[in-house]
């Protein structure tokens, strides 16, 4: 059952397709009241303020699922999360915000209740942080819609919620193939080499991502005339090798006289404006930029039509980036920073003032002041950005998807975005942002995938091997062993890190076998993906969803169920020869090695230490369920 409550004058987000009749009065399942926001002021003093919000008292045994792309557990209890889309390359436990705002939580215990807060800017979920047994949820201001969903089980609540928000995006089948990416394929010959090495070594591959390197001076919808002089031929050559090039598109349009997109956007008034009606100037990778007003339908459609430059050359996949939107600096911010720094010149620094001074530079990026300094023309109203912050990446991506329908109507184009809001899942997937080559981030990948499925982002994946920091060979092997089950299977890394292409390593054959296993599973994974979308099911689910009466299963955070068919229990500890696996029912363990089944063993319900040497992949198949294996191909065929 779904109840909808409306408070104040909410801004429309289009997260919900068909809204149920609004309810009068208040829900008796959650309390609308003043709650406590506890925080430290700049001097480290504990502060408490009262915020209008909602309070839900948790029973000892309740689990709180949800929040999609967020840090920490599958069970979100024990932390304070703030959904305010952020360019956050440091995905550590102490963060509060990442790239997406997925304001759905599911309390699972004796009752099963889902709460969705449709609200386009900062909203805090204090889930047992201030008081271990209380969940406090409070938005920045009290203009929002709240949906309360009750059901017989976690799965039924999620199904109802997913029916409310509409069917998830289904990418083309080739998007389930392996993708190799790196910020740092600097020339078209670098790209050719990646393609050649994969094909020569029979490492299956369907896509190579192009990061900023392919652009002419970071300008969207250009190609670098010196380093990628033969871009069109490159696209064709790759196509002949059955490889799709997937270029990046950033939200910021470079400020450069004579650059057609900059000139056109300026002339048509499509860029976001400051309070005086002047184009807002900000800096990202290209240096000074403008943001197209992605929330203005006309401006968004104009920007989306520009993808045609690439689709006309045969490109059929994109990743939208920096669309939280990330702001490295603004004119105003830089001016203020210099003034602030200047004021320290004549004082004799002590530790406190030194650290204050140091922070002046860092606080220039993604600042509240900047997010309050520009405006959107959204649905006919002039709205300050910070009021609709979480809708920017969503609308950029939605506009792109609608643009593809107009401009390339007969092709299913691959699209995934870094920033998102619920609703965007109907138009594209996401990747999990800038993680690191850390063992803990394999586990983060596992947990985030389960929560992302609840909010409709079925097409997702983490940067396999890790984006930042230097990878080690064993980490890459273990991460691929899990990543081969994720819909988006992309190996991506930053330019200043150790190369991560599997052919660079001694155990290339082992890694190639893991990718081959993926290809043997693609028909099954694709079919499952499509049926999960069509039935509003979870492709990747927490164990508790299937075994709600089993307390161990409910609290297992390092195993997930795939397609309701089998349990995946990845190894995420360095030098571990295997791991403890909890099996909530009798299963058949299937062990893969070299992309073949080498062992089938029956296991009774219980906990076992299962040896999994590097390169072995074990899955635990439920009774009455099956996994189909096909012949391996080196690219996805229909
Ligand atoms: C951002 C993206 C990352 C990309 C980099 C350069 O950090 O998240 O994936 O490689 O920008 O474009």
XYZ file of C-alpha atoms and ligand atoms in Angstrom:
650
model
C 0.000 0.000 0.000
C 1.219 3.492 -0.848
C 0.386 6.706 0.940
C 1.442 10.098 -0.376
C 1.840 13.156 1.835
C 2.558 16.661 0.588
C 4.216 19.311 2.767
C 4.547 22.981 1.770
C 5.149 23.699 -1.894
C 7.404 20.989 -3.255
C 9.346 21.489 -6.453
C 8.422 18.890 -9.065
C 11.244 16.391 -9.679
C 9.523 13.910 -12.023
C 10.810 11.014 -9.934
C 7.291 9.603 -9.713
C 5.410 8.838 -12.880
C 1.835 8.576 -11.709
C 1.176 10.093 -8.341
C -1.394 8.506 -6.080
C -4.020 10.765 -4.518
C -2.508 12.754 -1.680
C -3.376 11.771 1.840
C -4.864 14.188 4.361
C -3.359 14.459 7.815
C -0.206 12.728 8.912
C 1.087 9.202 8.541
C 0.829 7.091 11.663
C 3.883 5.101 10.577
C 6.374 7.923 11.027
C 6.236 11.022 13.251
C 6.378 14.510 11.808
C 8.134 16.495 14.517
C 11.232 18.464 15.452
C 14.350 16.303 15.503
C 17.905 16.886 16.614
C 20.744 17.754 14.294
C 24.005 17.234 16.169
C 27.172 18.655 14.736
C 30.498 20.203 15.647
C 31.087 23.888 15.075
C 34.385 25.113 13.658
C 35.959 25.125 17.122
C 35.031 21.497 17.755
C 32.170 22.225 20.154
C 29.155 19.923 20.131
C 26.078 21.722 18.865
C 22.487 20.626 18.648
C 19.834 22.320 16.577
C 16.181 21.512 16.124
C 15.055 20.712 12.595
C 11.579 20.039 11.305
C 11.647 16.491 10.114
C 10.489 12.950 10.690
C 11.264 10.508 13.426
C 11.015 6.753 13.332
C 11.912 4.662 16.371
C 13.837 1.580 15.357
C 13.489 -1.770 17.083
C 16.670 -3.551 17.984
C 16.165 -5.993 15.181
C 15.225 -3.559 12.407
C 17.459 -3.213 9.409
C 17.394 -0.004 7.399
C 18.140 -0.638 3.732
C 18.311 1.921 0.982
C 19.907 5.226 0.002
C 21.269 3.700 -3.223
C 24.662 5.207 -3.861
C 25.971 5.887 -0.389
C 28.909 4.809 1.688
C 28.906 2.179 4.471
C 26.733 -0.894 4.810
C 23.875 -2.552 3.030
C 22.254 -1.921 6.410
C 22.515 1.855 6.786
C 22.089 1.943 10.564
C 24.716 3.816 12.526
C 25.601 6.847 10.453
C 24.357 10.203 9.243
C 24.018 10.563 5.497
C 23.344 13.756 3.635
C 22.022 13.339 0.132
C 23.506 16.318 -1.635
C 25.199 15.331 -4.872
C 28.931 15.764 -4.493
C 32.056 15.265 -6.509
C 33.624 13.058 -3.861
C 36.757 11.192 -4.941
C 37.471 10.115 -1.378
C 34.931 7.402 -0.708
C 35.696 6.755 2.941
C 33.501 5.937 5.918
C 33.491 9.458 7.282
C 31.863 11.015 4.214
C 28.209 11.951 4.243
C 27.540 12.602 0.555
C 28.454 10.950 -2.711
C 27.341 11.584 -6.294
C 23.687 10.547 -6.154
C 20.552 11.367 -4.158
C 18.381 8.282 -3.750
C 16.073 9.248 -0.901
C 14.535 5.853 -0.266
C 14.892 3.839 2.942
C 13.289 0.534 3.795
C 12.808 -0.450 7.415
C 12.827 -4.216 7.610
C 11.918 -6.067 10.763
C 8.551 -7.184 12.036
C 7.133 -4.675 9.590
C 8.335 -3.761 6.123
C 7.980 -0.042 5.433
C 9.532 2.013 2.683
C 9.851 5.799 2.857
C 10.635 7.902 -0.176
C 11.291 11.610 0.201
C 10.853 13.364 -3.096
C 12.937 16.425 -2.542
C 15.456 17.995 -4.929
C 18.116 19.276 -2.565
C 19.948 18.432 0.670
C 18.192 15.936 2.914
C 19.745 14.236 5.934
C 19.143 10.664 7.038
C 20.410 10.331 10.594
C 19.967 6.601 11.060
C 21.021 5.990 14.622
C 23.849 8.537 14.637
C 22.447 10.992 17.166
C 20.467 8.363 19.009
C 21.166 4.707 18.200
C 17.499 3.754 18.172
C 16.060 6.663 16.265
C 15.960 7.505 12.608
C 15.713 11.230 11.968
C 15.106 12.486 8.471
C 15.114 16.169 7.727
C 15.222 18.198 4.547
C 16.797 21.638 4.243
C 13.393 23.291 4.089
C 10.018 21.707 4.548
C 8.706 21.548 0.983
C 8.582 17.930 -0.006
C 6.502 14.905 -0.830
C 6.733 11.776 1.259
C 5.631 8.325 0.130
C 5.038 5.605 2.682
C 4.942 2.103 1.264
C 3.946 -0.933 3.277
C 4.053 -4.548 2.188
C 4.331 -8.142 3.301
C 8.046 -8.382 2.592
C 11.076 -6.324 1.619
C 10.723 -7.532 -1.943
C 7.073 -6.478 -2.164
C 7.845 -2.997 -0.802
C 10.642 -2.550 -3.327
C 8.378 -3.792 -6.112
C 5.733 -1.226 -5.188
C 8.304 1.531 -5.009
C 9.805 0.548 -8.339
C 6.351 0.462 -9.938
C 5.894 4.005 -8.681
C 9.133 5.312 -10.186
C 8.879 3.493 -13.503
C 10.880 0.912 -15.398
C 14.645 1.022 -15.321
C 16.794 1.737 -18.331
C 17.833 -1.227 -20.467
C 21.102 -0.625 -22.321
C 22.036 -2.360 -25.564
C 23.244 -5.930 -25.142
C 26.831 -5.104 -26.056
C 26.933 -2.870 -22.954
C 27.127 -6.095 -20.930
C 30.459 -6.835 -22.583
C 33.781 -5.939 -21.019
C 34.878 -2.297 -21.245
C 38.426 -1.055 -20.894
C 38.849 2.533 -19.848
C 41.582 4.838 -18.665
C 42.015 8.531 -18.223
C 45.203 8.627 -20.241
C 44.650 7.019 -23.664
C 46.280 10.071 -25.125
C 46.268 9.355 -28.863
C 44.243 7.349 -31.313
C 47.204 4.976 -31.519
C 46.975 4.382 -27.768
C 43.378 3.316 -28.330
C 44.393 1.086 -31.234
C 46.960 -0.570 -29.028
C 44.396 -1.343 -26.323
C 42.119 -2.883 -28.937
C 44.915 -4.855 -30.585
C 46.288 -6.235 -27.329
C 42.869 -7.482 -26.271
C 42.170 -9.129 -29.589
C 45.701 -10.597 -29.926
C 45.450 -12.155 -26.501
C 41.852 -13.260 -26.953
C 40.653 -11.148 -24.062
C 37.007 -10.453 -24.884
C 36.217 -6.758 -25.246
C 33.221 -4.736 -26.419
C 34.085 -1.175 -25.500
C 36.929 1.249 -24.977
C 36.061 4.399 -23.098
C 37.468 7.714 -24.183
C 38.208 10.069 -21.343
C 39.032 13.773 -21.639
C 42.118 12.984 -23.745
C 40.146 12.700 -27.005
C 38.880 16.266 -26.746
C 40.384 19.357 -28.251
C 41.430 21.306 -25.175
C 38.616 19.791 -23.047
C 35.881 21.176 -25.294
C 32.731 19.031 -25.400
C 31.786 17.783 -28.868
C 35.206 18.269 -30.419
C 38.059 15.886 -31.127
C 41.720 16.644 -30.695
C 43.112 17.464 -34.160
C 46.713 16.479 -33.306
C 46.225 13.477 -31.075
C 43.056 12.057 -32.617
C 43.356 13.431 -36.189
C 41.634 10.377 -37.628
C 38.782 10.111 -35.146
C 36.170 9.076 -37.685
C 38.397 6.367 -39.129
C 39.219 5.211 -35.619
C 35.515 4.759 -34.846
C 35.138 2.708 -38.027
C 38.271 0.635 -37.410
C 37.061 -0.169 -33.903
C 33.644 -1.011 -35.251
C 35.249 -3.432 -37.672
C 36.880 -5.055 -34.647
C 33.464 -5.122 -32.866
C 34.595 -2.520 -30.354
C 32.429 0.459 -29.391
C 34.112 3.706 -28.409
C 32.389 5.341 -25.453
C 33.376 9.003 -25.088
C 32.970 11.132 -21.974
C 30.824 14.283 -21.965
C 31.374 16.805 -19.177
C 28.767 19.254 -17.914
C 30.936 22.378 -18.284
C 31.252 24.129 -21.651
C 34.677 25.696 -22.076
C 34.834 29.465 -22.259
C 36.656 30.151 -25.503
C 35.967 32.784 -28.082
C 35.005 31.257 -31.397
C 34.118 27.833 -29.885
C 30.724 27.309 -31.485
C 29.018 25.723 -28.495
C 30.214 28.431 -26.169
C 29.201 31.166 -28.604
C 25.819 29.626 -29.361
C 24.951 28.968 -25.715
C 25.856 32.544 -24.840
C 23.854 34.010 -27.693
C 20.763 31.925 -27.010
C 20.930 32.578 -23.275
C 21.176 28.856 -22.491
C 23.821 29.106 -19.763
C 22.954 29.412 -16.077
C 22.854 33.008 -14.855
C 23.976 34.790 -11.722
C 21.608 37.032 -9.757
C 22.252 39.950 -12.113
C 21.339 37.891 -15.147
C 24.934 37.483 -16.339
C 26.311 34.087 -17.367
C 27.789 32.372 -14.312
C 31.491 31.697 -14.752
C 33.088 28.682 -13.074
C 36.103 26.464 -13.470
C 36.285 22.705 -14.037
C 38.725 20.562 -16.104
C 38.658 22.876 -19.166
C 39.463 25.947 -17.039
C 36.784 28.616 -17.123
C 33.411 27.252 -18.237
C 29.678 27.837 -18.368
C 26.968 25.356 -17.385
C 24.151 24.851 -19.851
C 20.908 25.202 -17.914
C 20.207 21.464 -17.891
C 16.959 22.062 -15.989
C 15.592 24.230 -18.737
C 14.051 21.878 -21.255
C 14.986 23.995 -24.264
C 18.606 24.474 -23.175
C 18.905 20.788 -22.242
C 17.567 19.726 -25.629
C 19.987 22.105 -27.345
C 22.932 20.561 -25.491
C 21.583 17.050 -26.132
C 21.421 17.692 -29.875
C 25.170 18.314 -29.802
C 25.809 14.599 -29.128
C 24.846 14.244 -32.788
C 28.372 15.353 -33.685
C 29.497 11.992 -32.291
C 26.508 9.770 -33.101
C 26.828 10.903 -36.747
C 30.316 9.391 -36.714
C 28.947 6.085 -35.446
C 29.400 6.550 -31.693
C 26.701 4.701 -29.763
C 27.685 5.005 -26.106
C 28.408 7.880 -23.703
C 29.258 8.619 -20.075
C 28.138 11.945 -18.604
C 30.534 13.289 -16.029
C 31.114 16.131 -13.552
C 27.383 16.707 -13.423
C 26.761 17.065 -9.665
C 27.734 19.646 -10.957
C 31.352 19.801 -9.808
C 32.770 23.313 -9.523
C 36.510 23.542 -8.909
C 36.392 27.335 -8.541
C 34.426 30.418 -9.491
C 35.467 34.030 -10.061
C 33.874 35.077 -6.822
C 35.298 32.162 -4.856
C 38.835 32.805 -6.063
C 38.574 36.525 -5.288
C 37.358 35.780 -1.782
C 40.091 33.186 -1.287
C 42.837 35.697 -2.136
C 41.273 38.288 0.159
C 41.002 35.768 2.976
C 44.561 34.583 2.540
C 45.772 38.150 2.402
C 44.244 38.843 5.797
C 46.596 36.292 7.374
C 49.714 37.969 6.012
C 50.422 40.189 8.963
C 49.527 37.852 11.781
C 51.941 35.556 13.522
C 50.542 32.127 12.679
C 49.822 29.516 15.297
C 48.544 26.012 14.649
C 44.879 27.089 14.586
C 45.378 30.015 12.233
C 47.731 28.002 10.048
C 45.140 25.267 9.488
C 42.464 27.879 8.906
C 44.662 29.469 6.275
C 45.349 26.099 4.690
C 41.641 25.334 4.432
C 40.955 28.543 2.497
C 42.210 27.007 -0.732
C 40.356 23.701 -0.401
C 37.047 25.274 0.475
C 36.936 27.015 -2.887
C 35.681 23.847 -4.615
C 31.995 22.836 -4.650
C 31.195 25.607 -2.199
C 27.762 26.439 -0.864
C 28.373 30.044 -1.892
C 28.780 28.992 -5.508
C 25.740 26.733 -5.483
C 23.757 29.728 -4.235
C 25.147 32.056 -6.882
C 23.389 30.862 -10.032
C 19.867 30.242 -11.241
C 17.862 27.909 -13.422
C 14.846 28.486 -15.538
C 13.023 25.357 -14.387
C 9.471 24.748 -15.562
C 9.004 28.478 -16.125
C 10.350 29.662 -12.740
C 13.646 31.233 -11.888
C 15.066 28.925 -9.202
C 18.336 29.275 -7.326
C 20.559 26.304 -8.007
C 20.956 25.060 -4.436
C 17.166 24.520 -4.251
C 17.292 21.971 -7.089
C 20.896 20.867 -6.835
C 20.245 17.124 -6.988
C 18.387 17.405 -10.289
C 21.244 18.719 -12.431
C 22.920 15.479 -13.523
C 19.520 13.815 -13.825
C 18.290 16.439 -16.263
C 21.514 16.517 -18.252
C 21.218 12.770 -18.713
C 17.487 12.717 -19.341
C 17.917 15.410 -22.005
C 20.674 13.341 -23.651
C 18.465 10.224 -23.666
C 15.545 12.125 -25.183
C 17.964 13.622 -27.711
C 18.989 10.125 -28.806
C 15.323 9.215 -29.332
C 14.997 12.264 -31.628
C 18.291 12.016 -33.426
C 19.109 8.306 -33.542
C 15.650 6.773 -33.182
C 16.622 3.327 -34.415
C 19.517 2.704 -32.098
C 19.659 1.903 -28.413
C 22.460 4.124 -27.148
C 24.478 3.234 -24.052
C 24.362 5.997 -21.464
C 25.570 6.222 -17.905
C 26.074 9.180 -15.662
C 28.047 9.978 -12.536
C 25.437 12.079 -10.773
C 21.833 10.982 -10.406
C 18.470 11.302 -8.710
C 15.644 8.767 -8.633
C 13.837 9.085 -11.968
C 17.067 9.167 -13.953
C 17.105 5.375 -13.719
C 14.510 5.412 -16.522
C 16.995 7.017 -18.899
C 20.422 5.673 -18.038
C 22.682 3.781 -15.690
C 25.383 5.078 -13.385
C 28.884 4.105 -12.426
C 29.863 4.210 -8.800
C 32.268 7.153 -9.123
C 35.890 7.626 -8.197
C 36.790 4.706 -5.961
C 40.324 3.574 -5.217
C 42.434 0.476 -5.707
C 41.637 -0.583 -2.168
C 40.403 -3.954 -0.921
C 37.676 -2.251 1.063
C 36.294 -0.863 -2.175
C 35.535 -4.323 -3.514
C 33.240 -4.687 -0.532
C 31.835 -1.223 -1.076
C 31.028 -2.264 -4.646
C 29.096 -5.276 -3.313
C 27.076 -3.268 -0.812
C 26.319 -0.336 -3.065
C 25.058 -2.602 -5.837
C 22.426 -4.116 -3.566
C 21.142 -0.725 -2.443
C 21.218 0.697 -5.970
C 18.916 -2.078 -7.146
C 16.228 -0.958 -4.691
C 16.063 2.474 -6.306
C 15.999 1.265 -9.899
C 19.632 1.734 -10.911
C 20.100 -1.812 -12.131
C 22.649 -0.871 -14.750
C 25.611 0.045 -12.585
C 29.150 -0.953 -11.818
C 32.232 0.268 -10.007
C 35.550 1.110 -11.639
C 37.044 -2.376 -11.538
C 40.577 -2.392 -10.191
C 39.872 1.005 -8.662
C 40.046 4.493 -10.187
C 42.625 6.159 -7.925
C 45.770 4.693 -6.305
C 47.991 1.911 -7.626
C 46.448 -1.454 -8.270
C 48.094 -4.761 -7.443
C 47.654 -7.815 -9.578
C 45.821 -9.814 -6.917
C 43.402 -6.939 -6.276
C 42.561 -6.724 -9.949
C 41.989 -10.494 -10.129
C 39.702 -10.486 -7.085
C 37.777 -7.436 -8.272
C 37.223 -8.918 -11.734
C 36.018 -12.113 -10.052
C 33.181 -10.106 -8.508
C 32.780 -7.513 -11.291
C 32.047 -10.186 -13.843
C 28.552 -10.393 -12.352
C 27.863 -6.661 -12.473
C 25.849 -5.286 -15.403
C 28.468 -2.619 -16.155
C 31.827 -4.393 -16.219
C 34.340 -1.627 -16.756
C 38.002 -1.462 -15.798
C 38.856 2.226 -15.335
C 41.745 4.107 -13.765
C 43.250 7.547 -13.442
C 46.207 8.758 -15.499
C 48.585 8.965 -12.537
C 48.094 5.359 -11.459
C 49.641 2.103 -12.498
C 48.231 0.737 -15.768
C 45.292 -1.555 -15.187
C 44.784 -3.298 -18.516
C 44.836 -7.023 -17.837
C 47.424 -7.710 -20.567
C 50.047 -5.858 -18.533
C 50.177 -8.564 -15.909
C 51.854 -11.918 -15.426
C 48.484 -13.557 -14.768
C 46.913 -12.186 -17.903
C 45.516 -15.595 -18.844
C 43.831 -15.952 -15.495
C 42.200 -12.539 -15.860
C 41.289 -13.227 -19.479
C 39.553 -16.381 -18.231
C 37.531 -14.356 -15.760
C 36.395 -12.107 -18.596
C 35.672 -15.169 -20.707
C 33.515 -16.524 -17.923
C 31.593 -13.253 -18.029
C 31.019 -13.746 -21.761
C 29.809 -17.285 -21.182
C 27.293 -15.807 -18.737
C 26.198 -12.778 -20.769
C 23.077 -14.319 -22.347
C 21.949 -15.418 -18.871
C 22.875 -12.082 -17.230
C 21.169 -10.088 -19.959
C 17.993 -12.149 -19.786
C 17.925 -11.831 -15.997
C 18.566 -8.115 -16.235
C 15.674 -7.582 -18.628
C 13.279 -9.718 -16.607
C 14.324 -7.935 -13.386
C 13.548 -4.615 -15.039
C 10.219 -5.813 -16.384
C 9.115 -7.339 -13.084
C 10.548 -4.580 -10.867
C 12.772 -7.212 -9.275
C 16.205 -6.976 -7.728
C 19.022 -8.256 -9.934
C 21.420 -7.990 -6.996
C 19.762 -8.369 -3.594
C 20.845 -8.551 0.051
C 20.537 -12.026 1.535
C 17.895 -10.724 3.970
C 15.487 -10.127 1.089
C 15.333 -13.840 0.412
C 15.804 -15.188 3.906
C 13.892 -12.727 6.122
C 13.593 -15.206 9.005
C 17.261 -16.020 9.109
C 19.093 -13.630 11.429
C 22.534 -14.508 10.084
C 21.449 -13.967 6.490
C 19.790 -10.676 7.390
C 23.039 -9.365 8.823
C 25.373 -10.672 6.162
C 26.980 -7.712 4.447
C 29.546 -9.381 2.221
C 27.391 -11.715 0.152
C 24.594 -10.902 -2.275
C 22.059 -12.891 -4.249
C 22.170 -12.595 -8.025
C 18.929 -12.879 -9.988
C 17.396 -14.683 -6.987
C 19.339 -17.682 -8.362
C 22.690 -17.855 -6.607
C 24.807 -16.319 -3.885
C 28.005 -14.492 -4.692
C 30.570 -14.340 -1.880
C 33.606 -12.473 -3.208
C 37.037 -12.513 -1.642
C 37.927 -8.974 -0.615
C 40.897 -9.516 1.702
C 44.439 -9.492 0.398
C 46.329 -12.797 0.656
C 43.207 -14.671 1.741
C 43.109 -18.216 0.342
C 39.325 -18.160 0.458
C 36.680 -17.039 2.887
C 33.888 -17.986 5.195
C 30.642 -18.239 3.347
C 27.291 -18.343 5.039
C 24.726 -20.460 3.212
C 21.155 -19.866 4.387
C 19.848 -22.986 2.634
C 21.168 -26.113 0.926
C 22.907 -25.148 -2.294
C 25.114 -26.473 -5.045
C 28.491 -24.812 -5.121
C 29.798 -24.341 -8.631
C 33.471 -23.609 -9.000
C 34.724 -22.028 -12.211
C 38.340 -22.070 -13.291
C 39.583 -21.047 -16.736
C 35.973 -20.223 -17.602
C 34.965 -23.863 -17.113
C 33.084 -25.650 -14.362
C 35.658 -27.661 -12.419
C 33.646 -28.632 -9.366
C 30.063 -29.065 -8.252
C 29.557 -29.758 -4.573
C 26.415 -29.970 -2.515
C 26.494 -27.898 0.639
C 24.010 -28.038 3.470
C 22.846 -24.858 5.129
C 25.637 -23.489 7.353
C 28.938 -21.618 7.426
C 31.966 -23.009 5.618
C 35.437 -21.865 4.839
C 35.579 -22.195 1.067
C 39.012 -22.158 -0.518
C 39.104 -19.849 -3.507
C 42.596 -19.517 -4.911
C 43.184 -16.521 -7.181
C 41.280 -17.005 -10.408
C 38.650 -19.375 -8.972
C 35.087 -18.119 -8.899
C 32.569 -19.916 -6.695
C 28.834 -19.374 -6.797
C 26.238 -21.038 -4.600
C 23.177 -22.001 -6.592
C 19.832 -22.341 -4.863
C 17.819 -25.528 -5.220
C 15.537 -25.443 -8.229
C 17.549 -22.634 -9.826
C 19.975 -22.828 -12.704
C 22.590 -20.741 -14.410
C 22.979 -21.045 -18.145
C 26.467 -21.076 -19.633
C 27.036 -20.405 -23.325
C 29.967 -20.666 -25.663
C 32.477 -17.906 -25.142
C 32.729 -15.210 -27.786
C 35.231 -12.363 -27.948
C 32.517 -9.770 -28.286
C 28.793 -9.753 -27.662
C 26.767 -11.251 -30.465
C 23.019 -11.254 -30.722
C 36.221 12.313 -12.949
C 35.541 10.989 -13.290
C 36.585 9.995 -13.770
C 37.313 10.581 -14.962
C 37.952 11.925 -14.608
C 38.551 12.626 -15.814
O 37.056 12.161 -11.860
O 34.806 10.481 -12.221
O 35.969 8.783 -14.107
O 38.299 9.693 -15.401
O 36.963 12.788 -14.062
O 37.604 12.852 -16.789
